[in-house]
Amino acid sequence: MSASVGTDFWYEYHSPSPTDNGSETLGRNFKDEFLSDEADEKTYSDALFHCNGTMGLWRRCITVSSQAHWFRQPEADFTTECISFSLSDQFLEKYLEPGNHNSGPDLVRTYLWRCQCLLPFVSLGLMCFGALIGLCACACRNLYPTIGTGVLHFLAGICTLGTIACYVAGIELLHQKLKLPVEVRGEFGWSFCLACVSAPLQFMAAALFIWAARTNRREYTLMKAYRVA
């Protein structure tokens, strides 16, 4: 889950390279607009569409030619340019028409975006707190407190599932408002796949911790009954 949150390949766009479609100048224009401080959702989305962009929870990247002049070598070099979302950017309102501030706020996309950024950290926090409880249980030589660890891992799995659902819904709603160009193909990346794998693993860990705690309590009860007898 940590690797998923920290990487930028939740969603990837695949478009023809500038050397294939002769749009190197257009690519530089997209780069300038993408790196601008005034870039809005439509501006950076268009750059992602046309420049093989990748998008994570906290950063977006495009691949552009490193040649700054109109002429270039036959084999052009490409570089990756990335922009990070600040905390204030994560809580900005989304609009019914991306890029049009007069179209009114889109509350559904706004809250989906905020949840997909907050829920992963809640999930990681619950797992860390559960690990502390597990260490205390080991120090006390008693597995019964691990039932708390299991419950926290279960809640973490729910938060992870919520992150995945919010991200998928947000991407689908964005693509309904900003149609992908015909030659552009979008797909979920390996960072998203890591999050999808994390959720069932968290539920499995929760089940194992709770099972261990209940088994330990049952054995303790049987041992106590044996000693009384």
Tab-separated table of N, CA, C and O in Angstrom, residues 8-129:
chain	number	residue	atom	x	y	z
A	8	ASP	N	3.532	6.896	-9.221
A	8	ASP	CA	2.728	7.767	-10.085
A	8	ASP	C	2.035	7.028	-11.222
A	8	ASP	O	1.708	7.638	-12.246
A	9	PHE	N	1.800	5.741	-11.083
A	9	PHE	CA	1.258	4.970	-12.200
A	9	PHE	C	-0.110	4.378	-11.862
A	9	PHE	O	-0.380	3.217	-12.136
A	10	TRP	N	-0.960	5.207	-11.297
A	10	TRP	CA	-2.327	4.766	-11.047
A	10	TRP	C	-3.107	4.713	-12.353
A	10	TRP	O	-3.923	3.819	-12.551
A	11	TYR	N	-2.866	5.687	-13.228
A	11	TYR	CA	-3.521	5.673	-14.534
A	11	TYR	C	-2.535	6.157	-15.579
A	11	TYR	O	-1.784	7.114	-15.346
A	12	GLU	N	-2.522	5.484	-16.737
A	12	GLU	CA	-1.565	5.799	-17.798
A	12	GLU	C	-2.303	6.065	-19.113
A	12	GLU	O	-3.284	5.389	-19.433
A	13	TYR	N	-1.788	7.055	-19.844
A	13	TYR	CA	-2.306	7.357	-21.178
A	13	TYR	C	-1.230	7.029	-22.204
A	13	TYR	O	-0.057	7.358	-22.009
A	14	HIS	N	-1.644	6.369	-23.270
A	14	HIS	CA	-0.717	5.997	-24.335
A	14	HIS	C	-1.152	6.695	-25.617
A	14	HIS	O	-2.248	6.442	-26.128
A	15	SER	N	-0.291	7.572	-26.111
A	15	SER	CA	-0.578	8.328	-27.321
A	15	SER	C	0.604	8.232	-28.274
A	15	SER	O	1.728	7.906	-27.851
A	16	PRO	N	0.408	8.510	-29.584
A	16	PRO	CA	1.537	8.501	-30.520
A	16	PRO	C	2.603	9.501	-30.099
A	16	PRO	O	2.283	10.596	-29.643
A	17	SER	N	3.866	9.117	-30.223
A	17	SER	CA	4.960	10.012	-29.842
A	17	SER	C	5.077	11.143	-30.856
A	17	SER	O	4.632	11.024	-31.994
A	18	PRO	N	5.693	12.286	-30.476
A	18	PRO	CA	5.856	13.394	-31.402
A	18	PRO	C	6.600	13.004	-32.667
A	18	PRO	O	6.372	13.553	-33.730
A	19	THR	N	7.533	12.045	-32.578
A	19	THR	CA	8.284	11.640	-33.764
A	19	THR	C	7.406	10.865	-34.736
A	19	THR	O	7.704	10.789	-35.921
A	20	ASP	N	6.296	10.298	-34.224
A	20	ASP	CA	5.419	9.523	-35.094
A	20	ASP	C	4.394	10.405	-35.799
A	20	ASP	O	4.069	10.195	-36.962
A	21	ASN	N	3.871	11.409	-35.102
A	21	ASN	CA	2.809	12.201	-35.700
A	21	ASN	C	3.242	13.611	-36.080
A	21	ASN	O	2.403	14.434	-36.441
A	22	GLY	N	4.530	13.904	-35.946
A	22	GLY	CA	5.034	15.196	-36.371
A	22	GLY	C	4.561	16.366	-35.531
A	22	GLY	O	4.541	17.505	-36.008
A	23	SER	N	4.166	16.124	-34.302
A	23	SER	CA	3.617	17.189	-33.463
A	23	SER	C	4.571	17.560	-32.338
A	23	SER	O	4.159	17.762	-31.213
A	24	GLU	N	5.855	17.638	-32.635
A	24	GLU	CA	6.821	17.966	-31.587
A	24	GLU	C	6.596	19.370	-31.051
A	24	GLU	O	6.694	19.617	-29.849
A	25	THR	N	6.287	20.316	-31.953
A	25	THR	CA	6.009	21.681	-31.505
A	25	THR	C	4.784	21.717	-30.613
A	25	THR	O	4.762	22.397	-29.581
A	26	LEU	N	3.757	20.961	-30.998
A	26	LEU	CA	2.562	20.864	-30.166
A	26	LEU	C	2.901	20.277	-28.806
A	26	LEU	O	2.371	20.700	-27.777
A	27	GLY	N	3.811	19.290	-28.788
A	27	GLY	CA	4.234	18.701	-27.522
A	27	GLY	C	4.900	19.711	-26.615
A	27	GLY	O	4.703	19.720	-25.405
A	28	ARG	N	5.712	20.611	-27.201
A	28	ARG	CA	6.353	21.642	-26.388
A	28	ARG	C	5.314	22.612	-25.837
A	28	ARG	O	5.437	23.095	-24.709
A	29	ASN	N	4.281	22.890	-26.627
A	29	ASN	CA	3.214	23.760	-26.138
A	29	ASN	C	2.484	23.118	-24.967
A	29	ASN	O	2.171	23.784	-23.973
A	30	PHE	N	2.201	21.827	-25.089
A	30	PHE	CA	1.573	21.119	-23.980
A	30	PHE	C	2.465	21.154	-22.746
A	30	PHE	O	1.984	21.304	-21.619
A	31	LYS	N	3.770	21.016	-22.942
A	31	LYS	CA	4.700	21.037	-21.817
A	31	LYS	C	4.664	22.383	-21.110
A	31	LYS	O	4.620	22.455	-19.876
A	32	ASP	N	4.692	23.472	-21.887
A	32	ASP	CA	4.669	24.810	-21.285
A	32	ASP	C	3.384	25.036	-20.496
A	32	ASP	O	3.409	25.595	-19.393
A	33	GLU	N	2.265	24.601	-21.062
A	33	GLU	CA	0.995	24.770	-20.363
A	33	GLU	C	0.906	23.863	-19.141
A	33	GLU	O	0.351	24.241	-18.106
A	34	PHE	N	1.466	22.663	-19.259
A	34	PHE	CA	1.427	21.693	-18.167
A	34	PHE	C	2.222	22.192	-16.966
A	34	PHE	O	1.806	22.016	-15.816
A	35	LEU	N	3.385	22.818	-17.214
A	35	LEU	CA	4.250	23.292	-16.139
A	35	LEU	C	3.852	24.671	-15.618
A	35	LEU	O	4.436	25.158	-14.656
A	36	SER	N	2.878	25.302	-16.259
A	36	SER	CA	2.450	26.627	-15.831
A	36	SER	C	1.749	26.569	-14.480
A	36	SER	O	1.034	25.608	-14.165
A	37	ASP	N	1.950	27.605	-13.680
A	37	ASP	CA	1.297	27.675	-12.373
A	37	ASP	C	-0.204	27.893	-12.500
A	37	ASP	O	-0.944	27.685	-11.537
A	38	GLU	N	-0.654	28.344	-13.670
A	38	GLU	CA	-2.068	28.631	-13.871
A	38	GLU	C	-2.801	27.482	-14.564
A	38	GLU	O	-3.932	27.658	-15.008
A	39	ALA	N	-2.163	26.340	-14.685
A	39	ALA	CA	-2.793	25.205	-15.363
A	39	ALA	C	-4.011	24.730	-14.576
A	39	ALA	O	-3.943	24.528	-13.363
A	40	ASP	N	-5.126	24.580	-15.266
A	40	ASP	CA	-6.334	24.054	-14.633
A	40	ASP	C	-6.520	22.589	-15.012
A	40	ASP	O	-5.675	21.994	-15.685
A	41	GLU	N	-7.638	22.023	-14.612
A	41	GLU	CA	-7.854	20.592	-14.819
A	41	GLU	C	-7.875	20.223	-16.300
A	41	GLU	O	-7.297	19.210	-16.703
A	42	LYS	N	-8.505	21.051	-17.129
A	42	LYS	CA	-8.563	20.751	-18.556
A	42	LYS	C	-7.189	20.866	-19.206
A	42	LYS	O	-6.813	20.047	-20.054
A	43	THR	N	-6.413	21.868	-18.786
A	43	THR	CA	-5.089	22.082	-19.377
A	43	THR	C	-4.177	20.898	-19.128
A	43	THR	O	-3.573	20.345	-20.055
A	44	TYR	N	-4.064	20.472	-17.859
A	44	TYR	CA	-3.141	19.368	-17.593
A	44	TYR	C	-3.702	18.031	-18.063
A	44	TYR	O	-2.955	17.109	-18.378
A	45	SER	N	-5.036	17.918	-18.155
A	45	SER	CA	-5.615	16.681	-18.688
A	45	SER	C	-5.296	16.539	-20.171
A	45	SER	O	-4.964	15.443	-20.645
A	46	ASP	N	-5.393	17.634	-20.925
A	46	ASP	CA	-5.045	17.589	-22.345
A	46	ASP	C	-3.579	17.211	-22.537
A	46	ASP	O	-3.230	16.446	-23.451
A	47	ALA	N	-2.709	17.737	-21.677
A	47	ALA	CA	-1.288	17.386	-21.764
A	47	ALA	C	-1.072	15.905	-21.452
A	47	ALA	O	-0.282	15.224	-22.119
A	48	LEU	N	-1.788	15.400	-20.465
A	48	LEU	CA	-1.681	13.972	-20.135
A	48	LEU	C	-2.158	13.105	-21.301
A	48	LEU	O	-1.553	12.078	-21.606
A	49	PHE	N	-3.245	13.530	-21.954
A	49	PHE	CA	-3.786	12.756	-23.065
A	49	PHE	C	-2.791	12.640	-24.218
A	49	PHE	O	-2.606	11.568	-24.792
A	50	HIS	N	-2.131	13.741	-24.568
A	50	HIS	CA	-1.332	13.804	-25.785
A	50	HIS	C	0.153	13.527	-25.576
A	50	HIS	O	0.889	13.410	-26.550
A	51	CYS	N	0.599	13.444	-24.333
A	51	CYS	CA	2.041	13.296	-24.065
A	51	CYS	C	2.343	12.065	-23.216
A	51	CYS	O	3.226	12.110	-22.339
A	52	ASN	N	1.611	10.989	-23.427
A	52	ASN	CA	1.863	9.740	-22.689
A	52	ASN	C	1.937	9.983	-21.179
A	52	ASN	O	2.896	9.604	-20.512
A	53	GLY	N	0.914	10.631	-20.666
A	53	GLY	CA	0.924	11.017	-19.266
A	53	GLY	C	0.646	9.868	-18.313
A	53	GLY	O	0.035	8.858	-18.674
A	54	THR	N	1.122	10.032	-17.109
A	54	THR	CA	0.807	9.117	-16.011
A	54	THR	C	0.328	9.948	-14.835
A	54	THR	O	0.784	11.071	-14.631
A	55	MET	N	-0.584	9.391	-14.057
A	55	MET	CA	-1.153	10.144	-12.947
A	55	MET	C	-1.221	9.277	-11.710
A	55	MET	O	-1.677	8.130	-11.764
A	56	GLY	N	-0.731	9.821	-10.599
A	56	GLY	CA	-0.825	9.153	-9.314
A	56	GLY	C	-1.772	9.907	-8.405
A	56	GLY	O	-2.521	10.780	-8.837
A	57	LEU	N	-1.732	9.585	-7.121
A	57	LEU	CA	-2.588	10.278	-6.175
A	57	LEU	C	-2.071	11.672	-5.869
A	57	LEU	O	-2.843	12.579	-5.546
A	58	TRP	N	-0.744	11.852	-5.967
A	58	TRP	CA	-0.150	13.125	-5.566
A	58	TRP	C	0.726	13.756	-6.644
A	58	TRP	O	1.310	14.798	-6.411
A	59	ARG	N	0.821	13.125	-7.822
A	59	ARG	CA	1.699	13.682	-8.854
A	59	ARG	C	1.222	13.265	-10.228
A	59	ARG	O	0.634	12.189	-10.387
A	60	ARG	N	1.473	14.112	-11.211
A	60	ARG	CA	1.160	13.808	-12.609
A	60	ARG	C	2.397	14.059	-13.456
A	60	ARG	O	3.163	14.996	-13.189
A	61	CYS	N	2.609	13.253	-14.481
A	61	CYS	CA	3.820	13.325	-15.293
A	61	CYS	C	3.462	13.202	-16.771
A	61	CYS	O	2.502	12.527	-17.136
A	62	ILE	N	4.279	13.846	-17.623
A	62	ILE	CA	4.155	13.703	-19.067
A	62	ILE	C	5.536	13.404	-19.635
A	62	ILE	O	6.562	13.705	-19.022
A	63	THR	N	5.566	12.810	-20.821
A	63	THR	CA	6.809	12.495	-21.520
A	63	THR	C	6.892	13.365	-22.771
A	63	THR	O	6.007	13.288	-23.640
A	64	VAL	N	7.926	14.213	-22.841
A	64	VAL	CA	8.081	15.144	-23.961
A	64	VAL	C	9.507	15.089	-24.473
A	64	VAL	O	10.422	14.573	-23.814
A	65	SER	N	9.709	15.651	-25.660
A	65	SER	CA	11.039	15.705	-26.246
A	65	SER	C	11.916	16.666	-25.465
A	65	SER	O	11.475	17.735	-25.030
A	66	SER	N	13.168	16.289	-25.267
A	66	SER	CA	14.109	17.152	-24.542
A	66	SER	C	14.718	18.213	-25.431
A	66	SER	O	15.435	19.093	-24.943
A	67	GLN	N	14.482	18.167	-26.754
A	67	GLN	CA	15.027	19.151	-27.678
A	67	GLN	C	14.244	20.448	-27.556
A	67	GLN	O	13.019	20.460	-27.689
A	68	ALA	N	14.927	21.530	-27.305
A	68	ALA	CA	14.266	22.812	-27.099
A	68	ALA	C	14.121	23.604	-28.394
A	68	ALA	O	13.439	24.618	-28.441
A	69	HIS	N	14.776	23.187	-29.499
A	69	HIS	CA	14.754	23.946	-30.738
A	69	HIS	C	13.891	23.236	-31.777
A	69	HIS	O	13.484	22.092	-31.621
A	70	TRP	N	13.663	23.950	-32.889
A	70	TRP	CA	12.819	23.381	-33.930
A	70	TRP	C	13.503	22.246	-34.670
A	70	TRP	O	12.839	21.416	-35.263
A	71	PHE	N	14.834	22.244	-34.646
A	71	PHE	CA	15.528	21.145	-35.291
A	71	PHE	C	15.943	20.129	-34.248
A	71	PHE	O	16.092	20.457	-33.071
A	72	ARG	N	16.150	18.888	-34.653
A	72	ARG	CA	16.521	17.833	-33.712
A	72	ARG	C	17.248	16.734	-34.456
A	72	ARG	O	17.232	16.665	-35.690
A	73	GLN	N	17.866	15.876	-33.708
A	73	GLN	CA	18.525	14.717	-34.281
A	73	GLN	C	17.476	13.688	-34.711
A	73	GLN	O	16.340	13.696	-34.226
A	74	PRO	N	17.841	12.794	-35.637
A	74	PRO	CA	16.868	11.782	-36.058
A	74	PRO	C	16.317	10.969	-34.895
A	74	PRO	O	15.155	10.599	-34.898
A	75	GLU	N	17.166	10.675	-33.916
A	75	GLU	CA	16.704	9.941	-32.742
A	75	GLU	C	16.492	10.938	-31.607
A	75	GLU	O	17.441	11.365	-30.952
A	76	ALA	N	15.285	11.348	-31.394
A	76	ALA	CA	15.003	12.355	-30.378
A	76	ALA	C	15.036	11.736	-28.987
A	76	ALA	O	14.607	10.600	-28.787
A	77	ASP	N	15.557	12.512	-28.053
A	77	ASP	CA	15.559	12.082	-26.651
A	77	ASP	C	14.285	12.597	-25.988
A	77	ASP	O	13.826	13.711	-26.253
A	78	PHE	N	13.747	11.784	-25.073
A	78	PHE	CA	12.534	12.165	-24.375
A	78	PHE	C	12.819	12.225	-22.878
A	78	PHE	O	13.622	11.457	-22.349
A	79	THR	N	12.146	13.141	-22.231
A	79	THR	CA	12.319	13.320	-20.804
A	79	THR	C	10.951	13.359	-20.140
A	79	THR	O	9.936	13.659	-20.788
A	80	THR	N	10.918	13.058	-18.864
A	80	THR	CA	9.675	13.052	-18.097
A	80	THR	C	9.599	14.298	-17.228
A	80	THR	O	10.527	14.592	-16.476
A	81	GLU	N	8.518	15.029	-17.355
A	81	GLU	CA	8.275	16.216	-16.552
A	81	GLU	C	7.118	15.928	-15.614
A	81	GLU	O	6.060	15.451	-16.040
A	82	CYS	N	7.314	16.226	-14.333
A	82	CYS	CA	6.303	15.910	-13.321
A	82	CYS	C	5.933	17.148	-12.515
A	82	CYS	O	6.779	18.019	-12.272
A	83	ILE	N	4.700	17.206	-12.120
A	83	ILE	CA	4.184	18.253	-11.245
A	83	ILE	C	3.457	17.577	-10.087
A	83	ILE	O	2.644	16.664	-10.294
A	84	SER	N	3.743	18.017	-8.876
A	84	SER	CA	3.108	17.439	-7.693
A	84	SER	C	1.870	18.235	-7.303
A	84	SER	O	1.826	19.457	-7.463
A	85	PHE	N	0.866	17.526	-6.817
A	85	PHE	CA	-0.311	18.177	-6.254
A	85	PHE	C	0.028	18.631	-4.833
A	85	PHE	O	0.486	17.835	-4.017
A	86	SER	N	-0.174	19.899	-4.549
A	86	SER	CA	-0.025	20.366	-3.175
A	86	SER	C	-1.271	19.978	-2.382
A	86	SER	O	-2.291	19.549	-2.951
A	87	LEU	N	-1.198	20.143	-1.059
A	87	LEU	CA	-2.345	19.786	-0.226
A	87	LEU	C	-3.549	20.655	-0.571
A	87	LEU	O	-4.690	20.188	-0.586
A	88	SER	N	-3.299	21.937	-0.888
A	88	SER	CA	-4.405	22.817	-1.269
A	88	SER	C	-4.998	22.399	-2.615
A	88	SER	O	-6.208	22.512	-2.839
A	89	ASP	N	-4.147	21.898	-3.537
A	89	ASP	CA	-4.651	21.434	-4.830
A	89	ASP	C	-5.601	20.255	-4.672
A	89	ASP	O	-6.557	20.101	-5.436
A	90	GLN	N	-5.317	19.417	-3.674
A	90	GLN	CA	-6.162	18.234	-3.475
A	90	GLN	C	-7.575	18.603	-3.045
A	90	GLN	O	-8.513	17.825	-3.239
A	91	PHE	N	-7.725	19.780	-2.424
A	91	PHE	CA	-9.031	20.169	-1.900
A	91	PHE	C	-9.714	21.232	-2.744
A	91	PHE	O	-10.731	21.790	-2.339
A	92	LEU	N	-9.157	21.521	-3.929
A	92	LEU	CA	-9.811	22.465	-4.822
A	92	LEU	C	-11.095	21.858	-5.381
A	92	LEU	O	-11.196	20.651	-5.575
A	93	GLU	N	-12.062	22.723	-5.653
A	93	GLU	CA	-13.315	22.251	-6.222
A	93	GLU	C	-13.130	21.852	-7.679
A	93	GLU	O	-12.380	22.478	-8.424
A	94	LYS	N	-13.819	20.798	-8.082
A	94	LYS	CA	-13.909	20.422	-9.483
A	94	LYS	C	-15.157	21.085	-10.065
A	94	LYS	O	-16.124	21.350	-9.348
A	95	TYR	N	-15.116	21.317	-11.367
A	95	TYR	CA	-16.220	22.032	-12.005
A	95	TYR	C	-16.986	21.113	-12.950
A	95	TYR	O	-16.460	20.120	-13.455
A	96	LEU	N	-18.254	21.467	-13.168
A	96	LEU	CA	-19.095	20.670	-14.050
A	96	LEU	C	-18.500	20.580	-15.443
A	96	LEU	O	-18.599	19.544	-16.102
A	97	GLU	N	-17.879	21.650	-15.901
A	97	GLU	CA	-17.124	21.656	-17.146
A	97	GLU	C	-15.660	21.926	-16.790
A	97	GLU	O	-15.329	23.052	-16.412
A	98	PRO	N	-14.798	20.912	-16.852
A	98	PRO	CA	-13.388	21.121	-16.463
A	98	PRO	C	-12.762	22.303	-17.192
A	98	PRO	O	-12.853	22.423	-18.411
A	99	GLY	N	-12.137	23.196	-16.412
A	99	GLY	CA	-11.512	24.384	-16.972
A	99	GLY	C	-12.418	25.590	-17.034
A	99	GLY	O	-11.942	26.716	-17.216
A	100	ASN	N	-13.728	25.419	-16.861
A	100	ASN	CA	-14.679	26.530	-16.904
A	100	ASN	C	-15.162	26.829	-15.488
A	100	ASN	O	-16.021	26.120	-14.954
A	101	HIS	N	-14.617	27.864	-14.878
A	101	HIS	CA	-14.946	28.183	-13.496
A	101	HIS	C	-16.363	28.714	-13.343
A	101	HIS	O	-16.858	28.838	-12.218
A	102	ASN	N	-16.995	29.069	-14.441
A	102	ASN	CA	-18.353	29.612	-14.378
A	102	ASN	C	-19.425	28.534	-14.493
A	102	ASN	O	-20.616	28.849	-14.439
A	103	SER	N	-19.014	27.283	-14.642
A	103	SER	CA	-19.988	26.209	-14.811
A	103	SER	C	-20.529	25.678	-13.492
A	103	SER	O	-21.450	24.859	-13.485
A	104	GLY	N	-19.967	26.127	-12.383
A	104	GLY	CA	-20.441	25.672	-11.089
A	104	GLY	C	-19.669	24.452	-10.591
A	104	GLY	O	-19.102	23.702	-11.384
A	105	PRO	N	-19.633	24.246	-9.269
A	105	PRO	CA	-18.856	23.125	-8.700
A	105	PRO	C	-19.515	21.779	-8.958
A	105	PRO	O	-20.739	21.656	-8.946
A	106	ASP	N	-18.680	20.789	-9.190
A	106	ASP	CA	-19.123	19.400	-9.324
A	106	ASP	C	-18.809	18.704	-7.998
A	106	ASP	O	-17.694	18.244	-7.771
A	107	LEU	N	-19.817	18.637	-7.129
A	107	LEU	CA	-19.589	18.148	-5.773
A	107	LEU	C	-19.200	16.676	-5.750
A	107	LEU	O	-18.394	16.247	-4.922
A	108	VAL	N	-19.773	15.887	-6.659
A	108	VAL	CA	-19.467	14.447	-6.675
A	108	VAL	C	-17.986	14.231	-6.962
A	108	VAL	O	-17.288	13.521	-6.220
A	109	ARG	N	-17.474	14.826	-8.027
A	109	ARG	CA	-16.057	14.650	-8.366
A	109	ARG	C	-15.152	15.285	-7.324
A	109	ARG	O	-14.060	14.779	-7.042
A	110	THR	N	-15.593	16.393	-6.734
A	110	THR	CA	-14.787	17.057	-5.711
A	110	THR	C	-14.551	16.145	-4.516
A	110	THR	O	-13.420	15.962	-4.054
A	111	TYR	N	-15.629	15.539	-4.017
A	111	TYR	CA	-15.492	14.699	-2.827
A	111	TYR	C	-14.874	13.348	-3.150
A	111	TYR	O	-14.194	12.752	-2.299
A	112	LEU	N	-15.073	12.850	-4.360
A	112	LEU	CA	-14.367	11.630	-4.760
A	112	LEU	C	-12.864	11.866	-4.760
A	112	LEU	O	-12.083	11.019	-4.298
A	113	TRP	N	-12.435	13.015	-5.298
A	113	TRP	CA	-11.010	13.340	-5.346
A	113	TRP	C	-10.434	13.464	-3.943
A	113	TRP	O	-9.338	12.978	-3.656
A	114	ARG	N	-11.153	14.123	-3.055
A	114	ARG	CA	-10.654	14.303	-1.687
A	114	ARG	C	-10.570	12.969	-0.957
A	114	ARG	O	-9.595	12.712	-0.230
A	115	CYS	N	-11.569	12.123	-1.135
A	115	CYS	CA	-11.564	10.826	-0.448
A	115	CYS	C	-10.438	9.937	-0.946
A	115	CYS	O	-9.807	9.229	-0.156
A	116	GLN	N	-10.160	9.959	-2.267
A	116	GLN	CA	-9.117	9.082	-2.799
A	116	GLN	C	-7.733	9.503	-2.308
A	116	GLN	O	-6.788	8.710	-2.366
A	117	CYS	N	-7.591	10.719	-1.821
A	117	CYS	CA	-6.307	11.180	-1.280
A	117	CYS	C	-6.191	10.955	0.223
A	117	CYS	O	-5.094	10.723	0.733
A	118	LEU	N	-7.316	11.011	0.925
A	118	LEU	CA	-7.280	10.867	2.382
A	118	LEU	C	-7.359	9.414	2.833
A	118	LEU	O	-6.671	9.011	3.782
A	119	LEU	N	-8.178	8.612	2.168
A	119	LEU	CA	-8.401	7.232	2.616
A	119	LEU	C	-7.134	6.379	2.631
A	119	LEU	O	-6.963	5.566	3.548
A	120	PRO	N	-6.191	6.510	1.650
A	120	PRO	CA	-4.979	5.689	1.736
A	120	PRO	C	-4.158	5.956	2.984
A	120	PRO	O	-3.582	5.036	3.569
A	121	PHE	N	-4.113	7.219	3.418
A	121	PHE	CA	-3.339	7.537	4.618
A	121	PHE	C	-4.041	7.061	5.880
A	121	PHE	O	-3.399	6.687	6.858
A	122	VAL	N	-5.371	7.064	5.853
A	122	VAL	CA	-6.112	6.481	6.970
A	122	VAL	C	-5.826	4.984	7.040
A	122	VAL	O	-5.611	4.424	8.129
A	123	SER	N	-5.794	4.334	5.882
A	123	SER	CA	-5.501	2.897	5.831
A	123	SER	C	-4.110	2.604	6.390
A	123	SER	O	-3.941	1.692	7.217
A	124	LEU	N	-3.116	3.363	5.955
A	124	LEU	CA	-1.751	3.143	6.440
A	124	LEU	C	-1.644	3.428	7.934
A	124	LEU	O	-0.943	2.728	8.669
A	125	GLY	N	-2.344	4.472	8.396
A	125	GLY	CA	-2.317	4.790	9.823
A	125	GLY	C	-2.925	3.688	10.671
A	125	GLY	O	-2.398	3.339	11.740
A	126	LEU	N	-4.031	3.105	10.205
A	126	LEU	CA	-4.661	2.007	10.940
A	126	LEU	C	-3.736	0.800	11.017
A	126	LEU	O	-3.650	0.140	12.071
A	127	MET	N	-3.033	0.504	9.912
A	127	MET	CA	-2.120	-0.637	9.931
A	127	MET	C	-0.941	-0.400	10.867
A	127	MET	O	-0.496	-1.313	11.567
A	128	CYS	N	-0.420	0.822	10.889
A	128	CYS	CA	0.696	1.133	11.794
A	128	CYS	C	0.255	1.025	13.252
A	128	CYS	O	0.990	0.493	14.098
A	129	PHE	N	-0.942	1.537	13.552
A	129	PHE	CA	-1.456	1.439	14.916
A	129	PHE	C	-1.692	-0.017	15.299
A	129	PHE	O	-1.413	-0.440	16.430
